[in-house]
PDB file of C-alpha atoms in Angstrom:
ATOM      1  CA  UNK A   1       9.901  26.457   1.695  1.00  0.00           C
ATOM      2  CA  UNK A   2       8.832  29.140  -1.009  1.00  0.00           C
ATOM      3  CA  UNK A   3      11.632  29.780  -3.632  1.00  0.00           C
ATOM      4  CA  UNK A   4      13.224  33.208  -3.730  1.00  0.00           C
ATOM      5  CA  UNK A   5      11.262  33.797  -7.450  1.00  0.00           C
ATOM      6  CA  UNK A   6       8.126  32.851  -5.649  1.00  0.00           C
ATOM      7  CA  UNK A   7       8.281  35.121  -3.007  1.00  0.00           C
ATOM      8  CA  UNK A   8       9.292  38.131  -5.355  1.00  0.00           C
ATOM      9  CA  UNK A   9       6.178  37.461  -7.622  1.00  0.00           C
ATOM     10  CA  UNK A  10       3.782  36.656  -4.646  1.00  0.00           C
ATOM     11  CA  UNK A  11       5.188  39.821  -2.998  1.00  0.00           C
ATOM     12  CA  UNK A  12       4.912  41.741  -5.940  1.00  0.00           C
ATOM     13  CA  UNK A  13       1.035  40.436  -5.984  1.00  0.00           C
ATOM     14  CA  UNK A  14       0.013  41.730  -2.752  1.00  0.00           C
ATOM     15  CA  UNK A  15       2.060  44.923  -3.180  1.00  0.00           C
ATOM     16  CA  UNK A  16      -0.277  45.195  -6.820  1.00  0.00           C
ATOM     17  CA  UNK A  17      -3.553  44.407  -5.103  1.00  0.00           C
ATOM     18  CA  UNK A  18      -2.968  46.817  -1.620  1.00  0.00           C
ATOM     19  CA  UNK A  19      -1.980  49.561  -4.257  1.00  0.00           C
ATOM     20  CA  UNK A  20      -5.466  49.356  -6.031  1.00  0.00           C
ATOM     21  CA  UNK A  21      -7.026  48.881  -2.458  1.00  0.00           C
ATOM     22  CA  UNK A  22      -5.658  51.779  -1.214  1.00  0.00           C
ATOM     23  CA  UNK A  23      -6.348  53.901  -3.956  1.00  0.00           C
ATOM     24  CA  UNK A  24      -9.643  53.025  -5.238  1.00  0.00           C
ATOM     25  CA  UNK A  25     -10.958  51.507  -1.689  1.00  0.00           C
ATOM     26  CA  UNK A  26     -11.680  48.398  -3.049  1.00  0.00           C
ATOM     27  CA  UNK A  27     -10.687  45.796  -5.635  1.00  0.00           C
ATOM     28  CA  UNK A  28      -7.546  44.018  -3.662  1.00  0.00           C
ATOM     29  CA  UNK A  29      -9.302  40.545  -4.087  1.00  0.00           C
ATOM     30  CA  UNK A  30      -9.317  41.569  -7.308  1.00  0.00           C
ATOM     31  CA  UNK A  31      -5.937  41.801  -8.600  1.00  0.00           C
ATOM     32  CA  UNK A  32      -4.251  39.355  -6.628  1.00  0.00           C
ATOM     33  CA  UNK A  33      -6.912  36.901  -6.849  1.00  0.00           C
ATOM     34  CA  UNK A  34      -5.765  35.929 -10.705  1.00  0.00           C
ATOM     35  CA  UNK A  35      -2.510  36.011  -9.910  1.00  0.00           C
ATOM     36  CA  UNK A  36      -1.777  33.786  -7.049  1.00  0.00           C
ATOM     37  CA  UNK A  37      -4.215  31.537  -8.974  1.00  0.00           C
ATOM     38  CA  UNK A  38      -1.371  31.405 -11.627  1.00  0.00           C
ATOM     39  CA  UNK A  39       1.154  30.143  -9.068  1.00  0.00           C
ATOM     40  CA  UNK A  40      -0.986  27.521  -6.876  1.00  0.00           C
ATOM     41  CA  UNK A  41      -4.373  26.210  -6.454  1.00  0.00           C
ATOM     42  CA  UNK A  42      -7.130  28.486  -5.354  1.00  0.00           C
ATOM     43  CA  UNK A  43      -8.413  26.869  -2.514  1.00  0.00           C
ATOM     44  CA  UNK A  44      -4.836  27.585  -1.007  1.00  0.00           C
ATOM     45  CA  UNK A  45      -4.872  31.441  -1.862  1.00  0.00           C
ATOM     46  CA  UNK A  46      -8.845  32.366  -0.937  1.00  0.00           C
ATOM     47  CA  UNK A  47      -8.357  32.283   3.052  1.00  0.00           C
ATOM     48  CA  UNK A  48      -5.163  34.359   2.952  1.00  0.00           C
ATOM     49  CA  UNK A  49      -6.494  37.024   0.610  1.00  0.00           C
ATOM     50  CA  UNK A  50      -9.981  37.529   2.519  1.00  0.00           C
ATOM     51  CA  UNK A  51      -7.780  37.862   5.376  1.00  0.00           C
ATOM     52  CA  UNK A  52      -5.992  40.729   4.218  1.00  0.00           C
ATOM     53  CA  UNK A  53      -9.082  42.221   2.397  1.00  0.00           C
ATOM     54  CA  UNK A  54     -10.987  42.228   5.865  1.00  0.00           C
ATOM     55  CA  UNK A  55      -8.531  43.536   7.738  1.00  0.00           C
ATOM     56  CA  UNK A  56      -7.229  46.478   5.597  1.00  0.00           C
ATOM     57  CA  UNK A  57     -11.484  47.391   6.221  1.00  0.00           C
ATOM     58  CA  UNK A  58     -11.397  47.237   9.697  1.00  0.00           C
ATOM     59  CA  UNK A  59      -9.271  50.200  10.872  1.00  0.00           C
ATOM     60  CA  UNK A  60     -11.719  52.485   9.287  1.00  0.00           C
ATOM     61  CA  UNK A  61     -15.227  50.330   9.710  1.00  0.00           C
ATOM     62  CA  UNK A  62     -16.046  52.419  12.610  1.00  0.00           C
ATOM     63  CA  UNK A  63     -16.402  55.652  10.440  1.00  0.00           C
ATOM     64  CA  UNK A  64     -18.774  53.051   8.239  1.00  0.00           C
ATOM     65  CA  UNK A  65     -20.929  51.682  10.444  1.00  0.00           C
ATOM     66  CA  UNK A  66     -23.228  54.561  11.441  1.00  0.00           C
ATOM     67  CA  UNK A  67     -23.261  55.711   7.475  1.00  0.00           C
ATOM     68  CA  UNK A  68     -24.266  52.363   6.336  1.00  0.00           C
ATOM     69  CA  UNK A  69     -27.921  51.912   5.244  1.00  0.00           C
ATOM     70  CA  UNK A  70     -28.857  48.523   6.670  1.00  0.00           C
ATOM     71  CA  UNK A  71     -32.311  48.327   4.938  1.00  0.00           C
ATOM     72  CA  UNK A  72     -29.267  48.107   1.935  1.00  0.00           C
ATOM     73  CA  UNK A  73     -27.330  45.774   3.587  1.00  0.00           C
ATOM     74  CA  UNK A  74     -28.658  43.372   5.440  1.00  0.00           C
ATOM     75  CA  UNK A  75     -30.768  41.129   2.531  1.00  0.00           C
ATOM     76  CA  UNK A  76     -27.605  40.990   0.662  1.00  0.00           C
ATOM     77  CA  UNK A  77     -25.326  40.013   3.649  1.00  0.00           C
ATOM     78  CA  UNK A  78     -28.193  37.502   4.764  1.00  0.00           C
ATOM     79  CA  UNK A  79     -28.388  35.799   1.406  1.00  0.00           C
ATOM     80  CA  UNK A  80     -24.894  35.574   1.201  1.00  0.00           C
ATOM     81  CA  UNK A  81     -24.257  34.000   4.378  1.00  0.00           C
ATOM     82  CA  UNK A  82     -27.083  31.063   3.130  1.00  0.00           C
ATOM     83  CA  UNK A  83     -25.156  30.793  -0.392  1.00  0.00           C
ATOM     84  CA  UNK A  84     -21.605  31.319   1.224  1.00  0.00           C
ATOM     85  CA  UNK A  85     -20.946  27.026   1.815  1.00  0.00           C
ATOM     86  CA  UNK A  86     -22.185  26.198  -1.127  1.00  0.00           C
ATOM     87  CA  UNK A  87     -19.111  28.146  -2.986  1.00  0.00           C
ATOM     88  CA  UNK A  88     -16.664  26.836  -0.257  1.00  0.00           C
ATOM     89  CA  UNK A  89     -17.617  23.657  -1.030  1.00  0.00           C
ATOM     90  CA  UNK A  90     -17.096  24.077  -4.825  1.00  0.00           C
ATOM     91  CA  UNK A  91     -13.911  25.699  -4.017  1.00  0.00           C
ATOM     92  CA  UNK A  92     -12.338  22.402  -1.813  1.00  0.00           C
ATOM     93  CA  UNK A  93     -13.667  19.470  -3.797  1.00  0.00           C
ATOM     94  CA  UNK A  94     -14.169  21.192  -7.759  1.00  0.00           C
ATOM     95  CA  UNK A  95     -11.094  20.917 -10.281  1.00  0.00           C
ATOM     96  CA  UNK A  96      -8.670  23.609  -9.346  1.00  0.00           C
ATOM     97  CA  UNK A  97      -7.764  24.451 -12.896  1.00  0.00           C
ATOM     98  CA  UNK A  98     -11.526  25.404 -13.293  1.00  0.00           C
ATOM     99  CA  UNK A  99     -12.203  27.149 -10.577  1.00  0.00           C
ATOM    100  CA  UNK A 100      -9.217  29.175 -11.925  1.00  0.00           C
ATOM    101  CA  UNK A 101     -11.316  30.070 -15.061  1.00  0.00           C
ATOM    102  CA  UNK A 102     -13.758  30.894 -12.972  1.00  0.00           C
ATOM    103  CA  UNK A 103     -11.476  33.892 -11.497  1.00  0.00           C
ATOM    104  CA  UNK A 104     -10.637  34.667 -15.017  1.00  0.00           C
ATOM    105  CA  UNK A 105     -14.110  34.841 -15.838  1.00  0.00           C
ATOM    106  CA  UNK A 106     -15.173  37.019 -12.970  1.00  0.00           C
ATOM    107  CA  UNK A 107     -12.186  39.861 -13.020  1.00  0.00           C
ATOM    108  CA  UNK A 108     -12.654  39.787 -16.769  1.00  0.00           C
ATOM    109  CA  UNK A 109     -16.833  40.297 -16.833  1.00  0.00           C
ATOM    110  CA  UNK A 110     -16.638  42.676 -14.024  1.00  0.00           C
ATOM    111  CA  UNK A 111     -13.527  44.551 -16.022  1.00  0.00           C
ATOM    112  CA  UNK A 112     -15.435  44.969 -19.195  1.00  0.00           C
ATOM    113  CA  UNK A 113     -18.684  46.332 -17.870  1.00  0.00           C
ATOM    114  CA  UNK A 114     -16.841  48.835 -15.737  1.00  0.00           C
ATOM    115  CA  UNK A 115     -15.216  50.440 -18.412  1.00  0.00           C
ATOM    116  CA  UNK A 116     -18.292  50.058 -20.774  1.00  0.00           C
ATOM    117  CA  UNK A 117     -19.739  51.755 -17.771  1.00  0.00           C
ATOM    118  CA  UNK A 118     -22.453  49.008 -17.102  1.00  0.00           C
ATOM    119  CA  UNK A 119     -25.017  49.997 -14.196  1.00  0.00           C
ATOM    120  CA  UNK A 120     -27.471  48.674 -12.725  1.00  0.00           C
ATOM    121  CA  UNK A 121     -30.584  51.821 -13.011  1.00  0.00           C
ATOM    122  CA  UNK A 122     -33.026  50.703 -10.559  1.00  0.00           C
ATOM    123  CA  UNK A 123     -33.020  51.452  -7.036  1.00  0.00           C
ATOM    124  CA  UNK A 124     -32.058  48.676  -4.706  1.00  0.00           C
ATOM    125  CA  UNK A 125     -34.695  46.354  -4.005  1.00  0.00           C
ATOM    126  CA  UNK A 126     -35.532  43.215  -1.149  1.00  0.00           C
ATOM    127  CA  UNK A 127     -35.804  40.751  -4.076  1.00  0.00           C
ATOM    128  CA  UNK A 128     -33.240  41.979  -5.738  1.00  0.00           C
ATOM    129  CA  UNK A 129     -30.771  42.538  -3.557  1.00  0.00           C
ATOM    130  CA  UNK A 130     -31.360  38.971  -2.050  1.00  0.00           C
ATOM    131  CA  UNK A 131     -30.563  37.581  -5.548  1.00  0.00           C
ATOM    132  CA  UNK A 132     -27.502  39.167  -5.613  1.00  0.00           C
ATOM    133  CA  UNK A 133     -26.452  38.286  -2.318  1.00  0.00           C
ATOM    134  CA  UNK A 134     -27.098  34.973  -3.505  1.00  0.00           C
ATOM    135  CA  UNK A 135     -24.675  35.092  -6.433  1.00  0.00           C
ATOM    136  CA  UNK A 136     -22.345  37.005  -3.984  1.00  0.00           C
ATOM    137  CA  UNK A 137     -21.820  34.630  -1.358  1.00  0.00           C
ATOM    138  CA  UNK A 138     -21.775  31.833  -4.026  1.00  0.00           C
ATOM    139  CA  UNK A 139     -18.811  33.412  -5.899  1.00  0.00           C
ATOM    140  CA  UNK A 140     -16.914  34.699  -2.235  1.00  0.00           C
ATOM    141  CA  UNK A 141     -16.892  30.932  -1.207  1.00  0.00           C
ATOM    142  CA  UNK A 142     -15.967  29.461  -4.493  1.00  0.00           C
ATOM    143  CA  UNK A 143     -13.528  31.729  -5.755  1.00  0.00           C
ATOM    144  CA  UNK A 144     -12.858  34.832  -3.350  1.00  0.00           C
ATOM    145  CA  UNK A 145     -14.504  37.231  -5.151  1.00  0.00           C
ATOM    146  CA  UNK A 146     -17.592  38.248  -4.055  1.00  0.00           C
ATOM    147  CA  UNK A 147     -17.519  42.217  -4.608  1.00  0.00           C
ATOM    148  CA  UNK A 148     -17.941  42.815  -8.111  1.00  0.00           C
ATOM    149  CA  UNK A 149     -21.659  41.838  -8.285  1.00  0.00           C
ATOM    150  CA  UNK A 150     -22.360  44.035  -5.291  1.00  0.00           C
ATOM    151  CA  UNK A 151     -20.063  47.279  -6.517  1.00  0.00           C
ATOM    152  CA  UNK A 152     -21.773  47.226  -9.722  1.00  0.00           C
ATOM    153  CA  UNK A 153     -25.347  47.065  -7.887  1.00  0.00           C
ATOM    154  CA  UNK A 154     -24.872  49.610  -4.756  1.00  0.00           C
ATOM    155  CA  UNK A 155     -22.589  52.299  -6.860  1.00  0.00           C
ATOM    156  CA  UNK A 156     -25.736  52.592  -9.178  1.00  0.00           C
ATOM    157  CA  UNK A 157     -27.533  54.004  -5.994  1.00  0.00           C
ATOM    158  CA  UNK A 158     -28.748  57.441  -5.489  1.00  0.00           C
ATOM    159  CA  UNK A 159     -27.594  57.856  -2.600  1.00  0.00           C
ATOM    160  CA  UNK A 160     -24.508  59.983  -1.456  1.00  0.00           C
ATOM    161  CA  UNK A 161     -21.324  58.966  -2.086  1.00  0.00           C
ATOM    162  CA  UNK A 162     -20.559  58.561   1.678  1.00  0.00           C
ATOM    163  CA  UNK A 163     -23.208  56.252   2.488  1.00  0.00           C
ATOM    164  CA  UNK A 164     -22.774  54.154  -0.644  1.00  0.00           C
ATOM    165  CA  UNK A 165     -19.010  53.902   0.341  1.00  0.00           C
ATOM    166  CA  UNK A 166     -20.093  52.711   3.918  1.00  0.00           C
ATOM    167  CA  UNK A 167     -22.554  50.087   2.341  1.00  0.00           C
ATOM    168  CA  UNK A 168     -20.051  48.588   0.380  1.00  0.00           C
ATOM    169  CA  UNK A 169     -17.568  48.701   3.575  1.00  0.00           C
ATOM    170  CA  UNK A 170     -19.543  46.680   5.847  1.00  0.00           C
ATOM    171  CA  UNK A 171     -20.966  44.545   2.923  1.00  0.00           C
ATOM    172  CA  UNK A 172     -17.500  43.363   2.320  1.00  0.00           C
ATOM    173  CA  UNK A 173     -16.331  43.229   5.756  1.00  0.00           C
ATOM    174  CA  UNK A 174     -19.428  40.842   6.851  1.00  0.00           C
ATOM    175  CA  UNK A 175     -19.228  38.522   3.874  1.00  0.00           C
ATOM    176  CA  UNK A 176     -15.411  38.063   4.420  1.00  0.00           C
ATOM    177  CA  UNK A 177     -15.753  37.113   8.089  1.00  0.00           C
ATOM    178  CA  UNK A 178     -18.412  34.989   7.246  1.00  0.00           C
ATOM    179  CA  UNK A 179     -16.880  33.240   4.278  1.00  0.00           C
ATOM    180  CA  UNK A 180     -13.473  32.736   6.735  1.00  0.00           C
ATOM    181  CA  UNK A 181     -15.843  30.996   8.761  1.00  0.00           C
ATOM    182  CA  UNK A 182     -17.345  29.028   6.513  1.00  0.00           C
ATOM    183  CA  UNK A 183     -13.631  27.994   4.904  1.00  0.00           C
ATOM    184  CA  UNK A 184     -12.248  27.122   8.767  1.00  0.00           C
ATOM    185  CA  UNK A 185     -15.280  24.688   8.685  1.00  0.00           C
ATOM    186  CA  UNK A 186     -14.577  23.468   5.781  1.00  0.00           C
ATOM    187  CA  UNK A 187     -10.925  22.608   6.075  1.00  0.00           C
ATOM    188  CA  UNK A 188     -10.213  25.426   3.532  1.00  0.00           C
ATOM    189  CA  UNK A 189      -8.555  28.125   6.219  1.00  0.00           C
ATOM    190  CA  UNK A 190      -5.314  27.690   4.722  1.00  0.00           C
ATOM    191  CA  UNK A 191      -2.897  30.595   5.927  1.00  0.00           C
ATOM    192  CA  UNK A 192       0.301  28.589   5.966  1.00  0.00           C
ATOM    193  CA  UNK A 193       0.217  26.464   3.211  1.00  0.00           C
ATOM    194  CA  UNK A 194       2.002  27.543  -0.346  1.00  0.00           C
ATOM    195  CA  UNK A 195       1.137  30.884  -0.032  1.00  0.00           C
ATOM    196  CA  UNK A 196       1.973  31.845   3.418  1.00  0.00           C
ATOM    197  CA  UNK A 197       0.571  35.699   4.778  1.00  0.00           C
ATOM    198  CA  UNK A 198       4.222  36.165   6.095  1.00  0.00           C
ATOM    199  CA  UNK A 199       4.751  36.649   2.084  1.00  0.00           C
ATOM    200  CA  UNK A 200       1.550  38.339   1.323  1.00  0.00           C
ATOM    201  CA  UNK A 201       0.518  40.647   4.568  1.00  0.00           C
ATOM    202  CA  UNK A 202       3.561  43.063   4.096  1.00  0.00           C
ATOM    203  CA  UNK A 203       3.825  43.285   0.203  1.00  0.00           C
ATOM    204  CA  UNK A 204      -0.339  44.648   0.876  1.00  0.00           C
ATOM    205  CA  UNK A 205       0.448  46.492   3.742  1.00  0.00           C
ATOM    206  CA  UNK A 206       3.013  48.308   1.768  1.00  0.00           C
ATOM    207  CA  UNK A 207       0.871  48.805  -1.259  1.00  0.00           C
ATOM    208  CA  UNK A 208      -2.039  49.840   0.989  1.00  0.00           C
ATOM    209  CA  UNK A 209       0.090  52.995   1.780  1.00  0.00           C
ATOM    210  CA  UNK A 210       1.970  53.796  -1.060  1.00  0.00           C
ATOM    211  CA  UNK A 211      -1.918  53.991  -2.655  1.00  0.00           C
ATOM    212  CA  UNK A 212      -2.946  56.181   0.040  1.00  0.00           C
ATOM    213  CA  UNK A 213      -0.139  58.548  -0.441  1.00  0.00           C
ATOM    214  CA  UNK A 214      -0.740  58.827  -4.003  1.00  0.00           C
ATOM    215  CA  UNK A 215      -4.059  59.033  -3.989  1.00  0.00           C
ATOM    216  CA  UNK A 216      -4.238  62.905  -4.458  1.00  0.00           C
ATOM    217  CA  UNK A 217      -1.556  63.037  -7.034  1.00  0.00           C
ATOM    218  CA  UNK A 218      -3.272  60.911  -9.488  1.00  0.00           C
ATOM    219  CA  UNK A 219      -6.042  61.700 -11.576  1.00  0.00           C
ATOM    220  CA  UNK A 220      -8.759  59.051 -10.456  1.00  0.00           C
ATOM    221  CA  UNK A 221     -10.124  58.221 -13.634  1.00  0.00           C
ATOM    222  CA  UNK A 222      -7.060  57.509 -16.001  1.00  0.00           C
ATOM    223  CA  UNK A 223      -5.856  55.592 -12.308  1.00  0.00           C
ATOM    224  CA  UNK A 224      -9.176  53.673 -12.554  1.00  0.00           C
ATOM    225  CA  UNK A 225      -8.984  53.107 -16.835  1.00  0.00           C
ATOM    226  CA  UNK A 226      -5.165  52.002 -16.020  1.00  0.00           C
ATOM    227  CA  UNK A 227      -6.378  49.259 -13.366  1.00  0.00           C
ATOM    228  CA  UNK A 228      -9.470  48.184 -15.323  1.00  0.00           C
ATOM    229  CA  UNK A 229      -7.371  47.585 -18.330  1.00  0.00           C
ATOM    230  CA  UNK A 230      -4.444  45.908 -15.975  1.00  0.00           C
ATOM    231  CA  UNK A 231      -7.038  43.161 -14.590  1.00  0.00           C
ATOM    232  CA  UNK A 232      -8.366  42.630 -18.252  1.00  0.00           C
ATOM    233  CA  UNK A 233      -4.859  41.570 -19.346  1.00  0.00           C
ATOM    234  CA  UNK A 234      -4.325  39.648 -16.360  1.00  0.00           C
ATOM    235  CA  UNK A 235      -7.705  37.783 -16.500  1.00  0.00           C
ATOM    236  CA  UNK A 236      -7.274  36.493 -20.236  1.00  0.00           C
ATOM    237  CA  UNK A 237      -3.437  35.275 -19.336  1.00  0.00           C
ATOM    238  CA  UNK A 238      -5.372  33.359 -16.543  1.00  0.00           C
ATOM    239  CA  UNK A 239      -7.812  31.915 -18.798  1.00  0.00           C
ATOM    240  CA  UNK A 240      -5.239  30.887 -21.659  1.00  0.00           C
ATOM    241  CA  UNK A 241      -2.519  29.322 -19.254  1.00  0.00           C
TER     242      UNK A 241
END
């Protein structure tokens, strides 16, 4: 059974991460990904949190589905469904304390080139976006984070706004059923072990719509500075403990 302290910081967590998510639309996996890493191994934290990432998408996917440009999509959810057992693999038999780092690594790369403003200029293309589907699914299974890679790549599109919001929708929503999948075959679907949804679900629930609400009161871009800098913090304490 969960100590009280436990369940005040893991609460606290998923209250953090639904905040961003419901704010920014994405970035959940984000913030609590580091920080449930600090209080238990990974491969007991990745099922729960894709859980909660897929279904705070699937209220609205319907308003996404029609927008989404599957020419987009589709090579990088493809890909990532061929890479997504390789990372669930690293995730159940690698050492725990690096695939830790590894989260560190990922929130702290994907931090830093936000707020340097990194983009990728070039249009999406097959090759490409196969590649990065690729590195995607790799990083989804092995660490449950999967996004950053494929934010940084489709938010560099010419398209509008809309329709790259509904790419990265469905993109996310695909590649976290699939990687469930691939965890439940893997013996990695681990929803009641030391971090338990019944902790998590209504701390991100909670955030979700407190996010929401504030959404309009807040100016987006300080918001976004504030968060980028928050997960830059949060990944170096990950890397030094």
């Amino acid at each position: 059974m969960p100590t009280p302290g436990f369940v005040v910081i893991a609460f606290a967590a998923a209250v953090a991460g639904g905040f961003v998510r419901g704010a920014s639309g994405f970035g959940g996996s984000l913030v609590m990904m580091p920080l449930l890493s600090l209080m238990t191994s990974p491969k007991f934290i990745v099922a729960p949190v894709l859980l909660l990432e897929a279904f705070a998408v699937l209220p609205v996917l319907r308003h996404f589905i029609g927008r989404a440009q599957w020419r987009v999509v589709m090579p990088i959810c493809i890909a990532a469904f061929v890479a997504l057992p390789f990372g669930a693999w690293a995730l159940v038999n690698a050492d725990q304390s690096l695939i830790r780092r590894a989260i560190g690594v990922l929130v702290l790369v994907f931090s830093l080139a936000l707020l340097a403003g990194v983009r990728h200029k070039a249009q999406p293309r097959v090759p490409t976006s196969i590649a990065l589907g690729l590195l995607s699914g790799a990083l989804l299974g092995g660490t449950g984070i999967g996004g950053p890679p494929v934010i940084l790549y489709l938010l560099s599109s010419s398209a509008p706004s809309v329709d790259t919001r509904a790419n990265l929708m469905v993109t996310v929503m695909a590649m976290s059923v699939a990687a469930l999948i691939v965890l439940w075959m893997r013996g990695a679907f681990m929803i009641d072990g030391p971090m338990p949804l019944w902790i998590l679900a209504p701390g991100y629930l909670f955030g979700i719509l407190a996010g929401m609400r504030l959404f309009g009161l807040i100016d987006e871009r300080r918001f976004r500075r504030a968060t980028l800098g928050f997960l830059v913090v949060v990944s170096v304490v990950t890397l030094a403990v």
